[in-house]
PDB file of C-alpha atoms in Angstrom:
ATOM      1  CA  MET A 229       0.673  21.725  -1.804  1.00  0.00           C
ATOM      2  CA  ALA A 230       2.812  18.815  -0.926  1.00  0.00           C
ATOM      3  CA  PHE A 231       2.225  16.879   2.289  1.00  0.00           C
ATOM      4  CA  LYS A 232       5.332  17.507   4.395  1.00  0.00           C
ATOM      5  CA  GLY A 233       6.407  17.388   8.039  1.00  0.00           C
ATOM      6  CA  THR A 234       5.866  13.643   8.345  1.00  0.00           C
ATOM      7  CA  ARG A 235       7.624  10.965  10.522  1.00  0.00           C
ATOM      8  CA  PHE A 236       9.101   8.001   8.719  1.00  0.00           C
ATOM      9  CA  SER A 237       9.707   4.562  10.156  1.00  0.00           C
ATOM     10  CA  GLY A 238      12.102   1.902   8.851  1.00  0.00           C
ATOM     11  CA  MET A 239      13.785   3.792   6.059  1.00  0.00           C
ATOM     12  CA  VAL A 240      15.966   0.976   4.785  1.00  0.00           C
ATOM     13  CA  ALA A 241      15.676  -2.756   5.361  1.00  0.00           C
ATOM     14  CA  ALA A 242      17.971  -5.695   4.754  1.00  0.00           C
ATOM     15  CA  GLY A 243      15.377  -8.305   5.446  1.00  0.00           C
ATOM     16  CA  LEU A 244      12.814  -8.688   8.251  1.00  0.00           C
ATOM     17  CA  ILE A 245      12.509 -10.971  11.266  1.00  0.00           C
ATOM     18  CA  VAL A 246       9.482 -10.966  13.535  1.00  0.00           C
ATOM     19  CA  ALA A 247      10.415 -10.632  17.189  1.00  0.00           C
ATOM     20  CA  ALA A 248       7.611 -10.859  19.713  1.00  0.00           C
ATOM     21  CA  THR A 249       7.393 -10.292  23.403  1.00  0.00           C
ATOM     22  CA  ALA A 250       4.470 -10.246  25.792  1.00  0.00           C
ATOM     23  CA  ALA A 251       4.223  -6.470  25.578  1.00  0.00           C
ATOM     24  CA  THR A 252       5.016  -5.761  21.942  1.00  0.00           C
ATOM     25  CA  ALA A 253       5.782  -7.268  18.512  1.00  0.00           C
ATOM     26  CA  GLU A 254       8.186  -5.789  16.109  1.00  0.00           C
ATOM     27  CA  ILE A 255      10.010  -6.505  12.910  1.00  0.00           C
ATOM     28  CA  GLU A 256      13.789  -6.487  13.266  1.00  0.00           C
ATOM     29  CA  LEU A 257      15.860  -5.665  10.270  1.00  0.00           C
ATOM     30  CA  LYS A 258      18.997  -7.659   9.533  1.00  0.00           C
ATOM     31  CA  ASN A 259      21.050  -4.442   9.882  1.00  0.00           C
ATOM     32  CA  GLY A 260      19.742  -4.059  13.498  1.00  0.00           C
ATOM     33  CA  GLU A 261      17.010  -1.501  12.732  1.00  0.00           C
ATOM     34  CA  VAL A 262      13.532  -2.289  14.029  1.00  0.00           C
ATOM     35  CA  ILE A 263      10.069  -1.599  12.642  1.00  0.00           C
ATOM     36  CA  SER A 264       7.428  -1.832  15.351  1.00  0.00           C
ATOM     37  CA  GLU A 265       3.983  -3.245  14.731  1.00  0.00           C
ATOM     38  CA  SER A 266       2.680  -0.236  16.429  1.00  0.00           C
ATOM     39  CA  PRO A 267       0.887   0.974  14.434  1.00  0.00           C
ATOM     40  CA  THR A 268      -0.390  -2.018  12.486  1.00  0.00           C
ATOM     41  CA  PHE A 269      -1.679  -1.402   8.999  1.00  0.00           C
ATOM     42  CA  ILE A 270      -4.192  -3.656   7.186  1.00  0.00           C
ATOM     43  CA  VAL A 271      -4.874  -3.507   3.433  1.00  0.00           C
ATOM     44  CA  THR A 272      -7.851  -5.662   2.409  1.00  0.00           C
ATOM     45  CA  TYR A 273      -9.056  -6.223  -1.103  1.00  0.00           C
ATOM     46  CA  VAL A 274     -12.785  -7.033  -1.439  1.00  0.00           C
ATOM     47  CA  GLU A 275     -14.078  -8.041  -4.894  1.00  0.00           C
ATOM     48  CA  VAL A 276     -17.767  -8.908  -5.263  1.00  0.00           C
ATOM     49  CA  GLY A 277     -20.066  -9.734  -8.082  1.00  0.00           C
ATOM     50  CA  ALA A 278     -21.209  -6.799 -10.217  1.00  0.00           C
ATOM     51  CA  ASP A 279     -24.830  -7.112  -8.769  1.00  0.00           C
ATOM     52  CA  HIS A 280     -23.693  -6.954  -5.213  1.00  0.00           C
ATOM     53  CA  SER A 281     -21.814  -3.589  -5.121  1.00  0.00           C
ATOM     54  CA  GLY A 282     -24.534  -1.813  -3.122  1.00  0.00           C
ATOM     55  CA  ALA A 283     -25.125  -4.634  -0.623  1.00  0.00           C
ATOM     56  CA  ALA A 284     -21.309  -5.036  -0.065  1.00  0.00           C
ATOM     57  CA  LEU A 285     -20.989  -1.292   0.576  1.00  0.00           C
ATOM     58  CA  GLU A 286     -23.686  -1.416   3.133  1.00  0.00           C
ATOM     59  CA  LEU A 287     -21.854  -4.162   4.930  1.00  0.00           C
ATOM     60  CA  LEU A 288     -18.614  -2.240   4.749  1.00  0.00           C
ATOM     61  CA  LYS A 289     -20.266   0.794   6.248  1.00  0.00           C
ATOM     62  CA  ALA A 290     -21.550  -1.322   9.133  1.00  0.00           C
ATOM     63  CA  GLN A 291     -18.092  -2.838   9.643  1.00  0.00           C
ATOM     64  CA  ALA A 292     -16.563   0.601   9.753  1.00  0.00           C
ATOM     65  CA  ALA A 293     -19.066   1.707  12.363  1.00  0.00           C
ATOM     66  CA  ALA A 294     -18.294  -1.440  14.422  1.00  0.00           C
ATOM     67  CA  ALA A 295     -14.612  -0.870  14.260  1.00  0.00           C
ATOM     68  CA  LYS A 296     -14.988   2.600  15.651  1.00  0.00           C
ATOM     69  CA  GLY A 297     -16.358   1.162  18.822  1.00  0.00           C
ATOM     70  CA  HIS A 298     -13.197  -0.825  19.438  1.00  0.00           C
ATOM     71  CA  ASP A 299     -10.119   0.174  21.380  1.00  0.00           C
ATOM     72  CA  GLY A 300      -7.019   0.973  19.405  1.00  0.00           C
ATOM     73  CA  LEU A 301      -8.564   2.065  16.135  1.00  0.00           C
ATOM     74  CA  VAL A 302      -6.663   4.909  14.514  1.00  0.00           C
ATOM     75  CA  ARG A 303      -8.034   5.022  11.058  1.00  0.00           C
ATOM     76  CA  PHE A 304     -10.549   3.036   9.001  1.00  0.00           C
ATOM     77  CA  GLU A 305     -11.374   3.863   5.349  1.00  0.00           C
ATOM     78  CA  VAL A 306     -13.221   2.097   2.648  1.00  0.00           C
ATOM     79  CA  ILE A 307     -12.349   3.141  -0.955  1.00  0.00           C
ATOM     80  CA  GLN A 308     -14.075   2.059  -4.167  1.00  0.00           C
ATOM     81  CA  ARG A 309     -12.239   1.494  -7.398  1.00  0.00           C
ATOM     82  CA  MET A 310     -12.863   4.005 -10.137  1.00  0.00           C
ATOM     83  CA  GLY A 311     -14.472   2.348 -13.101  1.00  0.00           C
ATOM     84  CA  GLN A 312     -15.053  -0.864 -11.364  1.00  0.00           C
ATOM     85  CA  ASP A 313     -17.379  -0.196  -8.419  1.00  0.00           C
ATOM     86  CA  ASN A 314     -17.556  -3.780  -7.350  1.00  0.00           C
ATOM     87  CA  HIS A 315     -13.955  -3.649  -6.110  1.00  0.00           C
ATOM     88  CA  PHE A 316     -13.211  -2.195  -2.745  1.00  0.00           C
ATOM     89  CA  VAL A 317     -10.086  -1.804  -0.471  1.00  0.00           C
ATOM     90  CA  VAL A 318     -10.366  -1.448   3.270  1.00  0.00           C
ATOM     91  CA  LEU A 319      -7.499   0.602   4.759  1.00  0.00           C
ATOM     92  CA  GLU A 320      -7.058   0.182   8.492  1.00  0.00           C
ATOM     93  CA  ALA A 321      -4.536   1.475  11.099  1.00  0.00           C
ATOM     94  CA  TRP A 322      -4.526   0.231  14.708  1.00  0.00           C
ATOM     95  CA  GLU A 323      -2.439   1.227  17.638  1.00  0.00           C
ATOM     96  CA  ASP A 324      -0.822  -2.244  17.640  1.00  0.00           C
ATOM     97  CA  ARG A 325      -1.375  -5.781  16.513  1.00  0.00           C
ATOM     98  CA  ALA A 326      -3.093  -6.839  19.681  1.00  0.00           C
ATOM     99  CA  THR A 327      -5.915  -4.244  19.399  1.00  0.00           C
ATOM    100  CA  ARG A 328      -6.470  -5.126  15.796  1.00  0.00           C
ATOM    101  CA  ASP A 329      -6.498  -8.854  16.482  1.00  0.00           C
ATOM    102  CA  ALA A 330      -9.140  -8.277  19.167  1.00  0.00           C
ATOM    103  CA  HIS A 331     -11.278  -6.439  16.638  1.00  0.00           C
ATOM    104  CA  ALA A 332     -10.794  -9.212  14.050  1.00  0.00           C
ATOM    105  CA  ALA A 333     -12.075 -11.803  16.521  1.00  0.00           C
ATOM    106  CA  SER A 334     -15.157  -9.781  17.549  1.00  0.00           C
ATOM    107  CA  ALA A 335     -18.668 -11.034  16.936  1.00  0.00           C
ATOM    108  CA  GLU A 336     -19.331  -8.083  14.612  1.00  0.00           C
ATOM    109  CA  THR A 337     -16.339  -8.905  12.360  1.00  0.00           C
ATOM    110  CA  VAL A 338     -17.219 -12.612  12.312  1.00  0.00           C
ATOM    111  CA  ALA A 339     -20.846 -11.786  11.245  1.00  0.00           C
ATOM    112  CA  TYR A 340     -19.583  -9.334   8.597  1.00  0.00           C
ATOM    113  CA  ARG A 341     -17.283 -11.908   6.994  1.00  0.00           C
ATOM    114  CA  GLU A 342     -20.081 -14.529   6.970  1.00  0.00           C
ATOM    115  CA  ALA A 343     -22.514 -12.034   5.309  1.00  0.00           C
ATOM    116  CA  LEU A 344     -19.979 -10.875   2.747  1.00  0.00           C
ATOM    117  CA  GLU A 345     -18.796 -14.370   1.732  1.00  0.00           C
ATOM    118  CA  PRO A 346     -21.688 -15.247  -0.692  1.00  0.00           C
ATOM    119  CA  MET A 347     -21.066 -12.036  -2.586  1.00  0.00           C
ATOM    120  CA  LEU A 348     -17.299 -12.554  -3.203  1.00  0.00           C
ATOM    121  CA  TYR A 349     -15.922 -13.767  -6.514  1.00  0.00           C
ATOM    122  CA  ALA A 350     -12.333 -13.703  -5.213  1.00  0.00           C
ATOM    123  CA  PRO A 351     -11.145 -14.619  -1.759  1.00  0.00           C
ATOM    124  CA  TYR A 352     -11.253 -11.937   1.003  1.00  0.00           C
ATOM    125  CA  ASP A 353      -7.612 -10.755   0.655  1.00  0.00           C
ATOM    126  CA  GLU A 354      -6.429  -9.283   3.978  1.00  0.00           C
ATOM    127  CA  ARG A 355      -2.794  -8.232   4.320  1.00  0.00           C
ATOM    128  CA  PRO A 356      -1.221  -7.076   7.635  1.00  0.00           C
ATOM    129  CA  HIS A 357       1.618  -4.584   7.193  1.00  0.00           C
ATOM    130  CA  VAL A 358       4.151  -2.468   9.104  1.00  0.00           C
ATOM    131  CA  GLY A 359       5.314   0.864   7.855  1.00  0.00           C
ATOM    132  CA  LEU A 360       8.570   0.791   5.816  1.00  0.00           C
ATOM    133  CA  VAL A 361       8.028   4.473   5.058  1.00  0.00           C
ATOM    134  CA  ALA A 362       4.897   5.638   6.864  1.00  0.00           C
ATOM    135  CA  ALA A 363       3.653   9.090   7.806  1.00  0.00           C
ATOM    136  CA  ASP A 364       2.625  10.053  11.224  1.00  0.00           C
ATOM    137  CA  LEU A 365      -1.080   9.113  11.253  1.00  0.00           C
ATOM    138  CA  ALA A 366      -1.945  12.019  13.507  1.00  0.00           C
ATOM    139  CA  SER A 367      -0.667  14.407  10.785  1.00  0.00           C
ATOM    140  CA  MET A 368      -2.343  12.661   7.938  1.00  0.00           C
ATOM    141  CA  PRO A 369      -5.348  14.567   6.392  1.00  0.00           C
ATOM    142  CA  GLU A 370      -8.701  13.053   6.116  1.00  0.00           C
ATOM    143  CA  GLY A 371      -9.881  12.104   2.666  1.00  0.00           C
ATOM    144  CA  THR A 372     -12.851  13.749   0.981  1.00  0.00           C
ATOM    145  CA  ALA A 373     -15.124  12.947  -1.941  1.00  0.00           C
ATOM    146  CA  ASP A 374     -12.525  14.634  -4.250  1.00  0.00           C
ATOM    147  CA  THR A 375      -9.467  12.734  -2.951  1.00  0.00           C
ATOM    148  CA  VAL A 376      -7.933  10.291  -5.338  1.00  0.00           C
ATOM    149  CA  TYR A 377      -6.541   7.201  -3.660  1.00  0.00           C
ATOM    150  CA  VAL A 378      -3.994   4.838  -5.334  1.00  0.00           C
ATOM    151  CA  VAL A 379      -3.132   1.429  -4.001  1.00  0.00           C
ATOM    152  CA  THR A 380      -0.329  -0.513  -5.685  1.00  0.00           C
ATOM    153  CA  HIS A 381       0.884  -4.054  -4.820  1.00  0.00           C
ATOM    154  CA  ALA A 382       4.664  -4.122  -5.125  1.00  0.00           C
ATOM    155  CA  ASP A 383       6.372  -7.526  -5.388  1.00  0.00           C
ATOM    156  CA  ILE A 384      10.139  -7.103  -5.352  1.00  0.00           C
ATOM    157  CA  ILE A 385      12.126 -10.255  -6.305  1.00  0.00           C
ATOM    158  CA  PRO A 386      13.992 -11.117  -3.066  1.00  0.00           C
ATOM    159  CA  PRO A 387      17.576 -10.980  -4.585  1.00  0.00           C
ATOM    160  CA  GLU A 388      16.747  -7.603  -5.983  1.00  0.00           C
ATOM    161  CA  GLN A 389      15.677  -5.968  -2.780  1.00  0.00           C
ATOM    162  CA  PHE A 390      19.226  -5.148  -1.622  1.00  0.00           C
ATOM    163  CA  ALA A 391      22.617  -4.684  -3.231  1.00  0.00           C
ATOM    164  CA  PRO A 392      23.962  -6.409  -5.166  1.00  0.00           C
ATOM    165  CA  CYS A 393      20.897  -6.436  -7.366  1.00  0.00           C
ATOM    166  CA  ASP A 394      21.957  -8.167 -10.616  1.00  0.00           C
ATOM    167  CA  ARG A 395      18.926  -7.039 -12.628  1.00  0.00           C
ATOM    168  CA  GLN A 396      19.820  -3.400 -12.131  1.00  0.00           C
ATOM    169  CA  ILE A 397      21.910  -1.481 -14.571  1.00  0.00           C
ATOM    170  CA  ASN A 398      24.303  -0.879 -11.625  1.00  0.00           C
ATOM    171  CA  PRO A 399      24.405  -3.885  -9.403  1.00  0.00           C
ATOM    172  CA  ALA A 400      25.352  -1.618  -6.459  1.00  0.00           C
ATOM    173  CA  GLY A 401      21.924  -0.034  -6.698  1.00  0.00           C
ATOM    174  CA  PRO A 402      19.634   1.531  -6.080  1.00  0.00           C
ATOM    175  CA  CYS A 403      17.916  -1.761  -5.417  1.00  0.00           C
ATOM    176  CA  GLY A 404      14.197  -2.534  -4.745  1.00  0.00           C
ATOM    177  CA  ASN A 405      13.824  -1.305  -1.125  1.00  0.00           C
ATOM    178  CA  GLU A 406      15.872   1.749  -1.582  1.00  0.00           C
ATOM    179  CA  MET A 407      14.004   2.637  -4.728  1.00  0.00           C
ATOM    180  CA  LEU A 408      10.737   2.374  -2.915  1.00  0.00           C
ATOM    181  CA  VAL A 409      11.888   4.567  -0.076  1.00  0.00           C
ATOM    182  CA  GLY A 410      13.107   7.188  -2.560  1.00  0.00           C
ATOM    183  CA  LEU A 411       9.757   6.942  -4.506  1.00  0.00           C
ATOM    184  CA  ALA A 412       7.863   7.843  -1.256  1.00  0.00           C
ATOM    185  CA  ASN A 413      10.207  10.689  -0.359  1.00  0.00           C
ATOM    186  CA  PHE A 414      10.169  12.463  -3.736  1.00  0.00           C
ATOM    187  CA  SER A 415       6.415  11.876  -4.319  1.00  0.00           C
ATOM    188  CA  ARG A 416       5.532  13.547  -1.062  1.00  0.00           C
ATOM    189  CA  GLU A 417       7.044  16.698  -2.407  1.00  0.00           C
ATOM    190  CA  HIS A 418       4.869  16.699  -5.557  1.00  0.00           C
ATOM    191  CA  ASP A 419       2.000  19.156  -5.741  1.00  0.00           C
ATOM    192  CA  GLY A 420      -1.312  17.792  -4.522  1.00  0.00           C
ATOM    193  CA  ASN A 421       0.085  14.864  -2.499  1.00  0.00           C
ATOM    194  CA  LEU A 422      -1.580  14.137   0.767  1.00  0.00           C
ATOM    195  CA  ARG A 423      -0.152  10.719   1.595  1.00  0.00           C
ATOM    196  CA  TYR A 424       2.563   8.526   0.055  1.00  0.00           C
ATOM    197  CA  ASP A 425       3.342   5.460   2.244  1.00  0.00           C
ATOM    198  CA  VAL A 426       5.074   2.156   1.568  1.00  0.00           C
ATOM    199  CA  LEU A 427       3.857  -0.620   3.753  1.00  0.00           C
ATOM    200  CA  THR A 428       5.672  -3.970   4.071  1.00  0.00           C
ATOM    201  CA  GLN A 429       3.757  -7.174   4.668  1.00  0.00           C
ATOM    202  CA  ASN A 430       4.505  -8.822   7.982  1.00  0.00           C
ATOM    203  CA  ASN A 431       4.555 -12.351   6.648  1.00  0.00           C
ATOM    204  CA  ARG A 432       6.107 -11.892   3.228  1.00  0.00           C
ATOM    205  CA  THR A 433       8.476  -8.919   3.466  1.00  0.00           C
ATOM    206  CA  ASN A 434       9.344  -8.569  -0.262  1.00  0.00           C
ATOM    207  CA  HIS A 435       5.559  -7.802  -0.860  1.00  0.00           C
ATOM    208  CA  MET A 436       4.547  -4.199  -0.172  1.00  0.00           C
ATOM    209  CA  SER A 437       1.470  -2.014  -0.530  1.00  0.00           C
ATOM    210  CA  VAL A 438       2.102   1.584  -1.807  1.00  0.00           C
ATOM    211  CA  VAL A 439      -0.756   3.747  -0.544  1.00  0.00           C
ATOM    212  CA  GLU A 440      -1.276   7.284  -2.007  1.00  0.00           C
ATOM    213  CA  MET A 441      -3.700  10.109  -1.545  1.00  0.00           C
ATOM    214  CA  TRP A 442      -3.883  13.137  -3.950  1.00  0.00           C
ATOM    215  CA  ASP A 443      -6.143  16.183  -3.809  1.00  0.00           C
ATOM    216  CA  SER A 444      -7.224  15.838  -7.397  1.00  0.00           C
ATOM    217  CA  LEU A 445      -6.997  13.522 -10.374  1.00  0.00           C
ATOM    218  CA  GLU A 446      -5.042  16.201 -12.218  1.00  0.00           C
ATOM    219  CA  ALA A 447      -2.416  16.133  -9.486  1.00  0.00           C
ATOM    220  CA  GLN A 448      -2.123  12.347  -9.619  1.00  0.00           C
ATOM    221  CA  GLN A 449      -1.756  12.417 -13.406  1.00  0.00           C
ATOM    222  CA  ALA A 450       0.953  15.086 -13.291  1.00  0.00           C
ATOM    223  CA  HIS A 451       2.806  12.968 -10.791  1.00  0.00           C
ATOM    224  CA  GLN A 452       2.766  10.006 -13.131  1.00  0.00           C
ATOM    225  CA  MET A 453       4.550  11.976 -15.832  1.00  0.00           C
ATOM    226  CA  HIS A 454       7.080  13.576 -13.469  1.00  0.00           C
ATOM    227  CA  PRO A 455      10.718  12.802 -14.443  1.00  0.00           C
ATOM    228  CA  GLU A 456      11.430  11.318 -11.001  1.00  0.00           C
ATOM    229  CA  LYS A 457       8.479   8.919 -11.296  1.00  0.00           C
ATOM    230  CA  LYS A 458       9.331   7.916 -14.839  1.00  0.00           C
ATOM    231  CA  GLN A 459      12.948   7.279 -13.843  1.00  0.00           C
ATOM    232  CA  PHE A 460      11.649   5.055 -10.954  1.00  0.00           C
ATOM    233  CA  ARG A 461       9.627   2.976 -13.431  1.00  0.00           C
ATOM    234  CA  ASN A 462      12.580   2.543 -15.722  1.00  0.00           C
ATOM    235  CA  GLU A 463      14.898   1.455 -12.932  1.00  0.00           C
ATOM    236  CA  LEU A 464      12.150  -0.937 -11.608  1.00  0.00           C
ATOM    237  CA  ALA A 465      12.330  -2.485 -15.128  1.00  0.00           C
ATOM    238  CA  GLY A 466      16.060  -2.901 -14.968  1.00  0.00           C
ATOM    239  CA  ILE A 467      16.743  -0.525 -17.842  1.00  0.00           C
ATOM    240  CA  ALA A 468      18.616   2.752 -18.087  1.00  0.00           C
ATOM    241  CA  PRO A 469      16.922   5.432 -16.002  1.00  0.00           C
ATOM    242  CA  GLU A 470      16.715   7.746 -19.041  1.00  0.00           C
ATOM    243  CA  GLY A 471      15.670   4.924 -21.363  1.00  0.00           C
ATOM    244  CA  GLY A 472      11.928   4.105 -21.350  1.00  0.00           C
ATOM    245  CA  VAL A 473      12.530   1.604 -24.181  1.00  0.00           C
ATOM    246  CA  ASN A 474      14.531  -1.546 -23.838  1.00  0.00           C
ATOM    247  CA  ALA A 475      16.975  -2.712 -26.516  1.00  0.00           C
ATOM    248  CA  ASP A 476      14.144  -5.091 -27.635  1.00  0.00           C
ATOM    249  CA  ALA A 477      11.096  -2.838 -27.171  1.00  0.00           C
ATOM    250  CA  GLN A 478       8.771  -5.867 -27.082  1.00  0.00           C
ATOM    251  CA  PHE A 479      10.548  -7.544 -24.215  1.00  0.00           C
ATOM    252  CA  VAL A 480      11.889  -6.257 -20.871  1.00  0.00           C
ATOM    253  CA  PRO A 481      14.037  -9.123 -19.452  1.00  0.00           C
ATOM    254  CA  ASN A 482      15.322  -7.533 -16.198  1.00  0.00           C
ATOM    255  CA  MET A 483      12.342  -6.564 -14.198  1.00  0.00           C
ATOM    256  CA  LEU A 484      13.057  -6.277 -10.433  1.00  0.00           C
ATOM    257  CA  THR A 485       9.419  -7.190  -9.696  1.00  0.00           C
ATOM    258  CA  GLY A 486       7.658 -10.509  -9.760  1.00  0.00           C
ATOM    259  CA  SER A 487       4.334  -8.916 -10.802  1.00  0.00           C
ATOM    260  CA  LEU A 488       2.985  -5.874 -12.664  1.00  0.00           C
ATOM    261  CA  TRP A 489       3.396  -2.514 -11.025  1.00  0.00           C
ATOM    262  CA  ASP A 490      -0.414  -2.498 -10.806  1.00  0.00           C
ATOM    263  CA  GLU A 491      -1.625   1.042  -9.783  1.00  0.00           C
ATOM    264  CA  ARG A 492      -5.295   1.078  -9.039  1.00  0.00           C
ATOM    265  CA  LEU A 493      -7.298   4.278  -8.512  1.00  0.00           C
ATOM    266  CA  TYR A 494     -10.074   4.613  -5.943  1.00  0.00           C
ATOM    267  CA  LYS A 495     -12.462   7.185  -4.361  1.00  0.00           C
ATOM    268  CA  LEU A 496     -13.390   7.358  -0.678  1.00  0.00           C
ATOM    269  CA  VAL A 497     -16.852   5.936   0.262  1.00  0.00           C
ATOM    270  CA  VAL A 498     -16.474   5.362   4.057  1.00  0.00           C
ATOM    271  CA  ASN A 499     -14.243   6.991   6.682  1.00  0.00           C
TER     272      ASN A 499
END
């Protein structure tokens, strides 16, 4: 069954400006809408040497246990990449930025980072986010051993985020942000979906993390071939929605993104 009955935050943005007060911090959209940093989402990529997968997982388990002892934690999951078990992603949600910052500065976190460092072959890549389209965390189901997680880094070229977007077939849109909001909305209606969120990075607002949960691999694969999803991918490439092949099939010149739409599949190992 599709995951329904969610709350959304920040449905459409025309750019983001951080506005902080003593009590709160929030992202103000140029059109006057506001995205609060409550909750604060963190997506962290951890890539270790092939011989260190087991040791890294033990450190990640200990870090998850330590986080559960800190005020403000809402959700802490560690997922492991399918087919590449030395790649992990840590998905965190905190009540606000202050409680998460307190955890990040704790002795346990400092020790965890120091112990993990020798195992890494890529920098510890930690990205704070707010919810552009984020479900109510209280309504979000827990993952299980059968749950398929998907994390995609989306990099929309800044001029293509909002109309006019010159790389799109119709410059009036839909443009990058509107397309991602639409992607989340229709994907949540697909069979087997448990979560479909688009999170916007605080410090680089054209960069986003798309976080998905599916109840089976079959459901995720069916979603991939759904006409709505295929149309999204065509529009993201700046070609006709019904196309799929550009005029020059070997070259797509009008991508709205600055990087690959890099979907990565994971399984849950710690929650």
